[in-house]
Amino acid sequence: LSSVHPPSSSTQKPRLKPSLSLSLSLTMAKFFNTYFTVLLCTFLILFSLPLSLSDSSIHDLLRSKGLPPGLLPREVKSYTLLENGTLEVFLDGPCLTKFENRVYFDSVVRANLTYGSLIGVVGLSQEELFLWLPVKDIIVDDPRSGLILFDIGVAHKQLSLSLFEDPPSCKPQGAWKNHERKEKGFEVMR
């Protein structure tokens, strides 16, 4: 039978000097601390940025918030929705469209989005009796009523929700003027 002998001192692992071991531990601690800090900062930055919802369209978002999808034109390039409800909608440039009357969209439209309303709208105007009035709020109080309320400052205007079922096409200002001239030209020819 063989006997078991304790390992000789020559086969034991060499021990590091205490100062080298401490230095190595501090270096690893600094590395993990830095790694954790970078990871935490990345996480915070990613989740504090505005929610850019390119996966779903602005029209889907409006629908999910109890608003008709046709409040904003097809030409919306992108939008952001902040956690506080601030909605920013970006178009390629200012443009005109028509609901009941002509409507002007700036290249950026902002509002506070809550269920059934856009409050504090900036960048949207509506033509009333040859005047352009800023739209301040858009509210759908009761979808069953079939009405939507536009607050244009001096008055509140109720329109049929059916006007906003489909997103309208929005034309640059110059294109709208040419379109009007053509229509007037045809009227004169009649």
PDB file of N, CA and C in Angstrom, residues 6-14:
ATOM      1  N   PRO A   6       1.927  14.325   2.887  1.00  0.00           N
ATOM      2  CA  PRO A   6       1.536  15.725   2.661  1.00  0.00           C
ATOM      3  C   PRO A   6       2.407  16.308   1.570  1.00  0.00           C
ATOM      4  N   PRO A   7       1.835  17.222   0.814  1.00  0.00           N
ATOM      5  CA  PRO A   7       2.623  17.799  -0.278  1.00  0.00           C
ATOM      6  C   PRO A   7       3.847  18.501   0.274  1.00  0.00           C
ATOM      7  N   SER A   8       4.861  18.364  -0.491  1.00  0.00           N
ATOM      8  CA  SER A   8       6.095  19.007  -0.052  1.00  0.00           C
ATOM      9  C   SER A   8       6.006  20.498  -0.322  1.00  0.00           C
ATOM     10  N   SER A   9       6.816  21.215   0.328  1.00  0.00           N
ATOM     11  CA  SER A   9       6.788  22.665   0.190  1.00  0.00           C
ATOM     12  C   SER A   9       7.203  23.089  -1.209  1.00  0.00           C
ATOM     13  N   SER A  10       7.888  22.220  -1.922  1.00  0.00           N
ATOM     14  CA  SER A  10       8.317  22.575  -3.269  1.00  0.00           C
ATOM     15  C   SER A  10       7.153  22.519  -4.259  1.00  0.00           C
ATOM     16  N   THR A  11       6.062  21.762  -3.954  1.00  0.00           N
ATOM     17  CA  THR A  11       4.932  21.678  -4.878  1.00  0.00           C
ATOM     18  C   THR A  11       3.822  22.663  -4.518  1.00  0.00           C
ATOM     19  N   GLN A  12       3.955  23.402  -3.455  1.00  0.00           N
ATOM     20  CA  GLN A  12       2.923  24.378  -3.094  1.00  0.00           C
ATOM     21  C   GLN A  12       3.010  25.580  -4.024  1.00  0.00           C
ATOM     22  N   LYS A  13       1.837  26.223  -4.201  1.00  0.00           N
ATOM     23  CA  LYS A  13       1.786  27.410  -5.060  1.00  0.00           C
ATOM     24  C   LYS A  13       2.565  28.525  -4.393  1.00  0.00           C
ATOM     25  N   PRO A  14       3.251  29.273  -5.196  1.00  0.00           N
ATOM     26  CA  PRO A  14       3.962  30.397  -4.597  1.00  0.00           C
ATOM     27  C   PRO A  14       2.945  31.464  -4.172  1.00  0.00           C
TER      28      PRO A  14
END
